[in-house]
Amino acid sequence: MVSAKAARGGSTLGDLRQSGAMKLLFPRPDPAMLQAIIINSAGGITGGDSFALTARAEAKAALSLTTQAAERAYRAQPGQVANLRNTLAVDSGATLHWLPQETILYDGCALRRRLSVDLAQDASLLLVEPLVFGRAAMGETLRQAHFRDRIEVSRAGRPLFHDAMTLSGDVTAHLAAPHIAAGAGALATLVYVAPDAEARLARLRSQLPANAGASLIGPDLLIARILAADSFDLRQSLVPILGELSGDTLPRSWMT
């Protein structure tokens, strides 16, 4: 569990409790926004693993969460499933950036993942979830994989944006269909909740590649989905977009 609280001139660490393989590190202090790096010292996720993170940006605070590197969902034993549960809260006047690097799915993986965000009425959020369907440079394909994902964003307890995905079996063949992903090897979902969301739409659309789209689905709610051939192409699109939307506070780990 981690929280950021408002302090004179910015934000600072409010609370921190951690155990097991999931750890948080805090790079050089940024007075405007508390930045935390999530590290999985186990080196990846496999069947039977269970990880949970709870984070809160308290009133008028700013918190940024990222990962040290890409997360890896490895092959699971038959009947075993890995579980990843992230629960975020953003209080009144606060800002939270959820900016994990890619999750890479390996053949034979079995992963159930859920991300829940509860926003106060005037809270702001930048959220991205990049996903890679095997490493293209290694010639990897997902012929037998299981992945279930849910993203839930609520405002004051009421649903604001919900997205669900279930992939099972020959994922590579499924994604090859023209009406699904036309062979894309990577995907990113982006959610931006802020008063300037509408003003950001035209600029965001101009930065998107051909296999992507962005929509304003509320006066302050901007959603984008990006398909790419591989993780390299996906990152080429994401880094400048996230840099602008984060106000040039994109974590250093994204730049390496």
PDB file of C-alpha atoms in Angstrom:
ATOM      1  CA  MET A   1       0.000   0.000   0.000  1.00  0.00           C
ATOM      2  CA  VAL A   2       1.275   3.483  -0.862  1.00  0.00           C
ATOM      3  CA  SER A   3      -0.196   6.962  -0.592  1.00  0.00           C
ATOM      4  CA  ALA A   4       0.880  10.477  -1.519  1.00  0.00           C
ATOM      5  CA  LYS A   5      -0.145  13.509   0.513  1.00  0.00           C
ATOM      6  CA  ALA A   6      -0.037  17.207  -0.251  1.00  0.00           C
ATOM      7  CA  ALA A   7       2.888  19.072   1.216  1.00  0.00           C
ATOM      8  CA  ARG A   8       4.137  22.626   0.956  1.00  0.00           C
ATOM      9  CA  GLY A   9       4.854  23.203  -2.702  1.00  0.00           C
ATOM     10  CA  GLY A  10       3.948  19.716  -3.884  1.00  0.00           C
ATOM     11  CA  SER A  11       3.513  16.109  -2.765  1.00  0.00           C
ATOM     12  CA  THR A  12       5.306  13.700  -0.478  1.00  0.00           C
ATOM     13  CA  LEU A  13       5.016  10.124   0.764  1.00  0.00           C
ATOM     14  CA  GLY A  14       2.049   9.642   3.064  1.00  0.00           C
ATOM     15  CA  ASP A  15       2.099   5.919   3.856  1.00  0.00           C
ATOM     16  CA  LEU A  16       3.983   2.843   2.673  1.00  0.00           C
ATOM     17  CA  ARG A  17       3.486  -0.828   3.527  1.00  0.00           C
ATOM     18  CA  GLN A  18       4.944  -3.606   1.414  1.00  0.00           C
ATOM     19  CA  SER A  19       5.783  -7.292   1.601  1.00  0.00           C
ATOM     20  CA  GLY A  20       6.673 -10.198  -0.661  1.00  0.00           C
ATOM     21  CA  ALA A  21       8.163  -9.828  -4.124  1.00  0.00           C
ATOM     22  CA  MET A  22       6.420  -6.548  -4.991  1.00  0.00           C
ATOM     23  CA  LYS A  23       8.416  -3.532  -3.853  1.00  0.00           C
ATOM     24  CA  LEU A  24       8.269   0.225  -4.413  1.00  0.00           C
ATOM     25  CA  LEU A  25      11.269   2.457  -4.935  1.00  0.00           C
ATOM     26  CA  PHE A  26      11.259   6.245  -5.027  1.00  0.00           C
ATOM     27  CA  PRO A  27      13.714   7.958  -7.409  1.00  0.00           C
ATOM     28  CA  ARG A  28      15.122  11.416  -6.864  1.00  0.00           C
ATOM     29  CA  PRO A  29      12.554  13.690  -5.205  1.00  0.00           C
ATOM     30  CA  ASP A  30      10.183  15.646  -7.441  1.00  0.00           C
ATOM     31  CA  PRO A  31       8.480  18.323  -5.338  1.00  0.00           C
ATOM     32  CA  ALA A  32       5.505  18.578  -7.699  1.00  0.00           C
ATOM     33  CA  MET A  33       4.650  14.859  -7.959  1.00  0.00           C
ATOM     34  CA  LEU A  34       5.601  11.827  -5.904  1.00  0.00           C
ATOM     35  CA  GLN A  35       7.016   9.193  -8.268  1.00  0.00           C
ATOM     36  CA  ALA A  36       7.109   5.505  -7.341  1.00  0.00           C
ATOM     37  CA  ILE A  37       8.608   2.602  -9.304  1.00  0.00           C
ATOM     38  CA  ILE A  38       7.027  -0.830  -8.900  1.00  0.00           C
ATOM     39  CA  ILE A  39       9.554  -3.668  -8.855  1.00  0.00           C
ATOM     40  CA  ASN A  40       8.669  -7.349  -9.027  1.00  0.00           C
ATOM     41  CA  SER A  41      11.752  -8.981  -7.526  1.00  0.00           C
ATOM     42  CA  ALA A  42      10.418 -12.412  -8.591  1.00  0.00           C
ATOM     43  CA  GLY A  43      11.273 -11.464 -12.183  1.00  0.00           C
ATOM     44  CA  GLY A  44       7.823 -12.190 -13.632  1.00  0.00           C
ATOM     45  CA  ILE A  45       4.425 -13.786 -12.989  1.00  0.00           C
ATOM     46  CA  THR A  46       3.420 -17.405 -13.404  1.00  0.00           C
ATOM     47  CA  GLY A  47       0.527 -19.660 -12.427  1.00  0.00           C
ATOM     48  CA  GLY A  48      -0.303 -19.589  -8.733  1.00  0.00           C
ATOM     49  CA  ASP A  49       1.236 -16.155  -8.128  1.00  0.00           C
ATOM     50  CA  SER A  50      -0.886 -13.421  -6.590  1.00  0.00           C
ATOM     51  CA  PHE A  51       0.097  -9.751  -6.502  1.00  0.00           C
ATOM     52  CA  ALA A  52      -1.913  -6.810  -5.179  1.00  0.00           C
ATOM     53  CA  LEU A  53      -1.211  -3.081  -5.033  1.00  0.00           C
ATOM     54  CA  THR A  54      -3.310  -0.396  -3.364  1.00  0.00           C
ATOM     55  CA  ALA A  55      -2.417   3.254  -3.995  1.00  0.00           C
ATOM     56  CA  ARG A  56      -4.021   6.577  -3.108  1.00  0.00           C
ATOM     57  CA  ALA A  57      -3.406  10.178  -4.083  1.00  0.00           C
ATOM     58  CA  GLU A  58      -4.794  12.116  -1.131  1.00  0.00           C
ATOM     59  CA  ALA A  59      -6.526  15.485  -1.491  1.00  0.00           C
ATOM     60  CA  LYS A  60      -4.571  17.898  -3.714  1.00  0.00           C
ATOM     61  CA  ALA A  61      -1.627  15.486  -3.992  1.00  0.00           C
ATOM     62  CA  ALA A  62      -0.021  14.116  -7.162  1.00  0.00           C
ATOM     63  CA  LEU A  63       1.205  10.525  -7.495  1.00  0.00           C
ATOM     64  CA  SER A  64       2.881   8.769 -10.429  1.00  0.00           C
ATOM     65  CA  LEU A  65       3.263   4.979 -10.547  1.00  0.00           C
ATOM     66  CA  THR A  66       5.306   3.089 -13.117  1.00  0.00           C
ATOM     67  CA  THR A  67       7.303  -0.130 -13.384  1.00  0.00           C
ATOM     68  CA  GLN A  68      11.040  -0.649 -13.576  1.00  0.00           C
ATOM     69  CA  ALA A  69      10.706  -2.684 -16.771  1.00  0.00           C
ATOM     70  CA  ALA A  70       8.170  -4.724 -18.718  1.00  0.00           C
ATOM     71  CA  GLU A  71       6.237  -7.287 -16.668  1.00  0.00           C
ATOM     72  CA  ARG A  72       6.344 -10.876 -17.963  1.00  0.00           C
ATOM     73  CA  ALA A  73       3.544 -13.413 -17.730  1.00  0.00           C
ATOM     74  CA  TYR A  74       5.279 -16.782 -18.055  1.00  0.00           C
ATOM     75  CA  ARG A  75       4.000 -20.270 -18.861  1.00  0.00           C
ATOM     76  CA  ALA A  76       1.755 -21.682 -16.125  1.00  0.00           C
ATOM     77  CA  GLN A  77       1.259 -25.245 -15.006  1.00  0.00           C
ATOM     78  CA  PRO A  78      -2.100 -26.801 -16.016  1.00  0.00           C
ATOM     79  CA  GLY A  79      -4.885 -25.568 -13.772  1.00  0.00           C
ATOM     80  CA  GLN A  80      -2.851 -22.712 -12.277  1.00  0.00           C
ATOM     81  CA  VAL A  81      -3.674 -19.033 -12.819  1.00  0.00           C
ATOM     82  CA  ALA A  82      -1.744 -15.900 -11.844  1.00  0.00           C
ATOM     83  CA  ASN A  83      -3.719 -13.032 -10.316  1.00  0.00           C
ATOM     84  CA  LEU A  84      -2.812  -9.356 -10.439  1.00  0.00           C
ATOM     85  CA  ARG A  85      -5.057  -6.858  -8.625  1.00  0.00           C
ATOM     86  CA  ASN A  86      -4.414  -3.094  -8.591  1.00  0.00           C
ATOM     87  CA  THR A  87      -6.716  -0.718  -6.705  1.00  0.00           C
ATOM     88  CA  LEU A  88      -6.253   3.042  -7.016  1.00  0.00           C
ATOM     89  CA  ALA A  89      -8.022   5.980  -5.369  1.00  0.00           C
ATOM     90  CA  VAL A  90      -7.729   9.655  -6.279  1.00  0.00           C
ATOM     91  CA  ASP A  91      -9.139  12.112  -3.754  1.00  0.00           C
ATOM     92  CA  SER A  92     -10.504  15.632  -4.249  1.00  0.00           C
ATOM     93  CA  GLY A  93      -8.243  17.881  -6.303  1.00  0.00           C
ATOM     94  CA  ALA A  94      -5.621  15.130  -6.660  1.00  0.00           C
ATOM     95  CA  THR A  95      -3.872  13.704  -9.733  1.00  0.00           C
ATOM     96  CA  LEU A  96      -2.738  10.141 -10.354  1.00  0.00           C
ATOM     97  CA  HIS A  97      -0.648   8.813 -13.246  1.00  0.00           C
ATOM     98  CA  TRP A  98      -0.772   5.028 -13.741  1.00  0.00           C
ATOM     99  CA  LEU A  99       2.010   4.394 -16.252  1.00  0.00           C
ATOM    100  CA  PRO A 100       3.225   0.784 -16.141  1.00  0.00           C
ATOM    101  CA  GLN A 101       5.451  -0.388 -18.939  1.00  0.00           C
ATOM    102  CA  GLU A 102       4.394  -3.293 -21.145  1.00  0.00           C
ATOM    103  CA  THR A 103       3.001  -6.587 -19.893  1.00  0.00           C
ATOM    104  CA  ILE A 104       4.425  -9.315 -22.145  1.00  0.00           C
ATOM    105  CA  LEU A 105       2.350 -12.469 -22.532  1.00  0.00           C
ATOM    106  CA  TYR A 106       4.305 -15.676 -23.121  1.00  0.00           C
ATOM    107  CA  ASP A 107       2.940 -18.835 -24.715  1.00  0.00           C
ATOM    108  CA  GLY A 108       1.247 -20.987 -22.086  1.00  0.00           C
ATOM    109  CA  CYS A 109       0.570 -18.103 -19.692  1.00  0.00           C
ATOM    110  CA  ALA A 110      -2.587 -17.906 -17.581  1.00  0.00           C
ATOM    111  CA  LEU A 111      -3.146 -14.434 -16.141  1.00  0.00           C
ATOM    112  CA  ARG A 112      -6.159 -12.779 -14.582  1.00  0.00           C
ATOM    113  CA  ARG A 113      -5.677  -9.028 -14.111  1.00  0.00           C
ATOM    114  CA  ARG A 114      -7.927  -6.320 -12.710  1.00  0.00           C
ATOM    115  CA  LEU A 115      -7.378  -2.578 -12.332  1.00  0.00           C
ATOM    116  CA  SER A 116      -9.917  -0.490 -10.394  1.00  0.00           C
ATOM    117  CA  VAL A 117      -9.754   3.295 -10.056  1.00  0.00           C
ATOM    118  CA  ASP A 118     -12.097   5.407  -7.947  1.00  0.00           C
ATOM    119  CA  LEU A 119     -11.966   9.156  -8.650  1.00  0.00           C
ATOM    120  CA  ALA A 120     -13.338  12.008  -6.615  1.00  0.00           C
ATOM    121  CA  GLN A 121     -15.545  14.395  -8.563  1.00  0.00           C
ATOM    122  CA  ASP A 122     -12.685  16.812  -9.333  1.00  0.00           C
ATOM    123  CA  ALA A 123      -9.793  14.336  -9.496  1.00  0.00           C
ATOM    124  CA  SER A 124      -7.574  13.844 -12.572  1.00  0.00           C
ATOM    125  CA  LEU A 125      -6.198  10.622 -14.055  1.00  0.00           C
ATOM    126  CA  LEU A 126      -3.742   9.529 -16.750  1.00  0.00           C
ATOM    127  CA  LEU A 127      -3.802   5.766 -17.254  1.00  0.00           C
ATOM    128  CA  VAL A 128      -2.134   3.497 -19.777  1.00  0.00           C
ATOM    129  CA  GLU A 129      -2.000  -0.299 -20.073  1.00  0.00           C
ATOM    130  CA  PRO A 130       0.378  -1.552 -22.811  1.00  0.00           C
ATOM    131  CA  LEU A 131       0.146  -5.240 -23.715  1.00  0.00           C
ATOM    132  CA  VAL A 132       2.490  -7.338 -25.891  1.00  0.00           C
ATOM    133  CA  PHE A 133       1.425 -10.675 -27.407  1.00  0.00           C
ATOM    134  CA  GLY A 134       4.813 -12.401 -27.432  1.00  0.00           C
ATOM    135  CA  ARG A 135       8.171 -10.926 -28.394  1.00  0.00           C
ATOM    136  CA  ALA A 136       8.209 -10.446 -32.164  1.00  0.00           C
ATOM    137  CA  ALA A 137      12.014 -10.215 -32.323  1.00  0.00           C
ATOM    138  CA  MET A 138      12.218 -13.707 -30.796  1.00  0.00           C
ATOM    139  CA  GLY A 139       9.618 -15.145 -33.166  1.00  0.00           C
ATOM    140  CA  GLU A 140       7.256 -15.908 -30.283  1.00  0.00           C
ATOM    141  CA  THR A 141       3.585 -16.744 -30.849  1.00  0.00           C
ATOM    142  CA  LEU A 142       0.749 -17.407 -28.417  1.00  0.00           C
ATOM    143  CA  ARG A 143      -0.702 -20.746 -29.486  1.00  0.00           C
ATOM    144  CA  GLN A 144      -2.051 -21.632 -26.050  1.00  0.00           C
ATOM    145  CA  ALA A 145      -2.541 -18.738 -23.653  1.00  0.00           C
ATOM    146  CA  HIS A 146      -5.209 -17.450 -21.294  1.00  0.00           C
ATOM    147  CA  PHE A 147      -5.594 -13.790 -20.390  1.00  0.00           C
ATOM    148  CA  ARG A 148      -8.513 -12.052 -18.689  1.00  0.00           C
ATOM    149  CA  ASP A 149      -8.325  -8.314 -18.088  1.00  0.00           C
ATOM    150  CA  ARG A 150     -10.635  -5.688 -16.584  1.00  0.00           C
ATOM    151  CA  ILE A 151     -10.170  -1.932 -16.273  1.00  0.00           C
ATOM    152  CA  GLU A 152     -12.764  -0.146 -14.155  1.00  0.00           C
ATOM    153  CA  VAL A 153     -12.766   3.613 -13.620  1.00  0.00           C
ATOM    154  CA  SER A 154     -15.452   5.107 -11.400  1.00  0.00           C
ATOM    155  CA  ARG A 155     -16.185   8.634 -10.263  1.00  0.00           C
ATOM    156  CA  ALA A 156     -17.591   9.086  -6.777  1.00  0.00           C
ATOM    157  CA  GLY A 157     -18.570   5.408  -6.841  1.00  0.00           C
ATOM    158  CA  ARG A 158     -20.406   5.562 -10.188  1.00  0.00           C
ATOM    159  CA  PRO A 159     -19.070   3.831 -13.362  1.00  0.00           C
ATOM    160  CA  LEU A 160     -17.171   6.159 -15.694  1.00  0.00           C
ATOM    161  CA  PHE A 161     -15.268   3.757 -17.972  1.00  0.00           C
ATOM    162  CA  HIS A 162     -15.217  -0.045 -17.953  1.00  0.00           C
ATOM    163  CA  ASP A 163     -13.263  -2.216 -20.372  1.00  0.00           C
ATOM    164  CA  ALA A 164     -12.912  -6.006 -20.410  1.00  0.00           C
ATOM    165  CA  MET A 165     -10.872  -8.423 -22.514  1.00  0.00           C
ATOM    166  CA  THR A 166     -10.689 -12.218 -22.547  1.00  0.00           C
ATOM    167  CA  LEU A 167      -8.256 -14.112 -24.786  1.00  0.00           C
ATOM    168  CA  SER A 168      -8.002 -17.881 -24.651  1.00  0.00           C
ATOM    169  CA  GLY A 169      -6.412 -20.583 -26.785  1.00  0.00           C
ATOM    170  CA  ASP A 170      -4.639 -19.676 -30.026  1.00  0.00           C
ATOM    171  CA  VAL A 171      -4.350 -15.947 -29.384  1.00  0.00           C
ATOM    172  CA  THR A 172      -2.067 -15.320 -32.373  1.00  0.00           C
ATOM    173  CA  ALA A 173      -4.629 -16.773 -34.792  1.00  0.00           C
ATOM    174  CA  HIS A 174      -7.431 -14.811 -33.109  1.00  0.00           C
ATOM    175  CA  LEU A 175      -5.561 -11.514 -33.438  1.00  0.00           C
ATOM    176  CA  ALA A 176      -4.721 -12.236 -37.079  1.00  0.00           C
ATOM    177  CA  ALA A 177      -8.354 -11.771 -38.130  1.00  0.00           C
ATOM    178  CA  PRO A 178      -8.787  -8.491 -40.065  1.00  0.00           C
ATOM    179  CA  HIS A 179     -11.858  -7.504 -38.045  1.00  0.00           C
ATOM    180  CA  ILE A 180     -10.054  -8.043 -34.719  1.00  0.00           C
ATOM    181  CA  ALA A 181      -6.423  -6.885 -34.812  1.00  0.00           C
ATOM    182  CA  ALA A 182      -5.173  -7.621 -38.354  1.00  0.00           C
ATOM    183  CA  GLY A 183      -2.120  -9.376 -36.964  1.00  0.00           C
ATOM    184  CA  ALA A 184      -1.066  -6.714 -34.458  1.00  0.00           C
ATOM    185  CA  GLY A 185       1.423  -7.884 -31.853  1.00  0.00           C
ATOM    186  CA  ALA A 186       0.901  -5.133 -29.289  1.00  0.00           C
ATOM    187  CA  LEU A 187      -1.951  -3.064 -27.873  1.00  0.00           C
ATOM    188  CA  ALA A 188      -2.328  -0.095 -25.560  1.00  0.00           C
ATOM    189  CA  THR A 189      -5.375   1.354 -23.844  1.00  0.00           C
ATOM    190  CA  LEU A 190      -5.155   4.967 -22.677  1.00  0.00           C
ATOM    191  CA  VAL A 191      -7.559   6.846 -20.390  1.00  0.00           C
ATOM    192  CA  TYR A 192      -7.261  10.564 -19.659  1.00  0.00           C
ATOM    193  CA  VAL A 193      -9.600  12.281 -17.206  1.00  0.00           C
ATOM    194  CA  ALA A 194      -9.027  16.011 -16.782  1.00  0.00           C
ATOM    195  CA  PRO A 195     -10.795  19.332 -17.435  1.00  0.00           C
ATOM    196  CA  ASP A 196      -8.724  19.878 -20.619  1.00  0.00           C
ATOM    197  CA  ALA A 197      -9.578  16.491 -22.169  1.00  0.00           C
ATOM    198  CA  GLU A 198     -11.605  17.982 -25.030  1.00  0.00           C
ATOM    199  CA  ALA A 199      -8.844  20.445 -25.876  1.00  0.00           C
ATOM    200  CA  ARG A 200      -6.374  17.549 -26.079  1.00  0.00           C
ATOM    201  CA  LEU A 201      -8.364  15.473 -28.585  1.00  0.00           C
ATOM    202  CA  ALA A 202      -7.222  17.007 -31.894  1.00  0.00           C
ATOM    203  CA  ARG A 203      -3.555  16.969 -30.923  1.00  0.00           C
ATOM    204  CA  LEU A 204      -3.769  13.367 -29.720  1.00  0.00           C
ATOM    205  CA  ARG A 205      -5.408  12.200 -32.943  1.00  0.00           C
ATOM    206  CA  SER A 206      -2.644  13.845 -34.965  1.00  0.00           C
ATOM    207  CA  GLN A 207      -0.049  11.779 -33.063  1.00  0.00           C
ATOM    208  CA  LEU A 208      -1.754   8.418 -33.483  1.00  0.00           C
ATOM    209  CA  PRO A 209      -0.629   5.805 -36.013  1.00  0.00           C
ATOM    210  CA  ALA A 210      -3.027   4.427 -38.617  1.00  0.00           C
ATOM    211  CA  ASN A 211      -4.177   1.505 -36.462  1.00  0.00           C
ATOM    212  CA  ALA A 212      -5.422   3.619 -33.564  1.00  0.00           C
ATOM    213  CA  GLY A 213      -8.304   5.806 -32.535  1.00  0.00           C
ATOM    214  CA  ALA A 214      -9.261   8.324 -29.875  1.00  0.00           C
ATOM    215  CA  SER A 215     -12.668   9.498 -28.697  1.00  0.00           C
ATOM    216  CA  LEU A 216     -14.050  11.988 -26.230  1.00  0.00           C
ATOM    217  CA  ILE A 217     -16.731  10.000 -24.412  1.00  0.00           C
ATOM    218  CA  GLY A 218     -17.447  12.646 -21.801  1.00  0.00           C
ATOM    219  CA  PRO A 219     -16.673  16.358 -21.360  1.00  0.00           C
ATOM    220  CA  ASP A 220     -13.506  15.491 -19.441  1.00  0.00           C
ATOM    221  CA  LEU A 221     -12.940  11.845 -20.475  1.00  0.00           C
ATOM    222  CA  LEU A 222     -10.640  10.928 -23.373  1.00  0.00           C
ATOM    223  CA  ILE A 223     -10.056   7.326 -24.456  1.00  0.00           C
ATOM    224  CA  ALA A 224      -7.538   5.988 -26.990  1.00  0.00           C
ATOM    225  CA  ARG A 225      -6.653   2.520 -28.264  1.00  0.00           C
ATOM    226  CA  ILE A 226      -3.470   1.797 -30.211  1.00  0.00           C
ATOM    227  CA  LEU A 227      -2.581  -1.339 -32.174  1.00  0.00           C
ATOM    228  CA  ALA A 228       1.012  -1.877 -33.286  1.00  0.00           C
ATOM    229  CA  ALA A 229       3.098  -4.523 -35.001  1.00  0.00           C
ATOM    230  CA  ASP A 230       5.294  -5.005 -31.935  1.00  0.00           C
ATOM    231  CA  SER A 231       6.384  -3.406 -28.678  1.00  0.00           C
ATOM    232  CA  PHE A 232       8.951  -1.162 -30.388  1.00  0.00           C
ATOM    233  CA  ASP A 233       6.366   0.420 -32.688  1.00  0.00           C
ATOM    234  CA  LEU A 234       3.922   0.747 -29.792  1.00  0.00           C
ATOM    235  CA  ARG A 235       6.456   2.574 -27.660  1.00  0.00           C
ATOM    236  CA  GLN A 236       7.342   4.899 -30.561  1.00  0.00           C
ATOM    237  CA  SER A 237       3.729   6.074 -30.492  1.00  0.00           C
ATOM    238  CA  LEU A 238       3.204   6.060 -26.729  1.00  0.00           C
ATOM    239  CA  VAL A 239       6.266   7.912 -25.440  1.00  0.00           C
ATOM    240  CA  PRO A 240       5.526  11.327 -27.049  1.00  0.00           C
ATOM    241  CA  ILE A 241       1.812  11.048 -26.233  1.00  0.00           C
ATOM    242  CA  LEU A 242       2.428  10.179 -22.589  1.00  0.00           C
ATOM    243  CA  GLY A 243       5.083  12.843 -22.351  1.00  0.00           C
ATOM    244  CA  GLU A 244       2.603  15.544 -23.351  1.00  0.00           C
ATOM    245  CA  LEU A 245      -0.357  14.240 -21.351  1.00  0.00           C
ATOM    246  CA  SER A 246       1.779  13.860 -18.225  1.00  0.00           C
ATOM    247  CA  GLY A 247       3.034  17.425 -18.447  1.00  0.00           C
ATOM    248  CA  ASP A 248       6.602  16.283 -19.138  1.00  0.00           C
ATOM    249  CA  THR A 249       6.686  14.151 -15.982  1.00  0.00           C
ATOM    250  CA  LEU A 250       6.965  10.805 -17.789  1.00  0.00           C
ATOM    251  CA  PRO A 251       9.100   8.550 -15.544  1.00  0.00           C
ATOM    252  CA  ARG A 252      12.731   8.060 -16.566  1.00  0.00           C
ATOM    253  CA  SER A 253      12.253   4.280 -16.827  1.00  0.00           C
ATOM    254  CA  TRP A 254      10.100   4.889 -19.930  1.00  0.00           C
ATOM    255  CA  MET A 255      13.027   6.608 -21.654  1.00  0.00           C
ATOM    256  CA  THR A 256      15.505   3.728 -21.438  1.00  0.00           C
TER     257      THR A 256
END
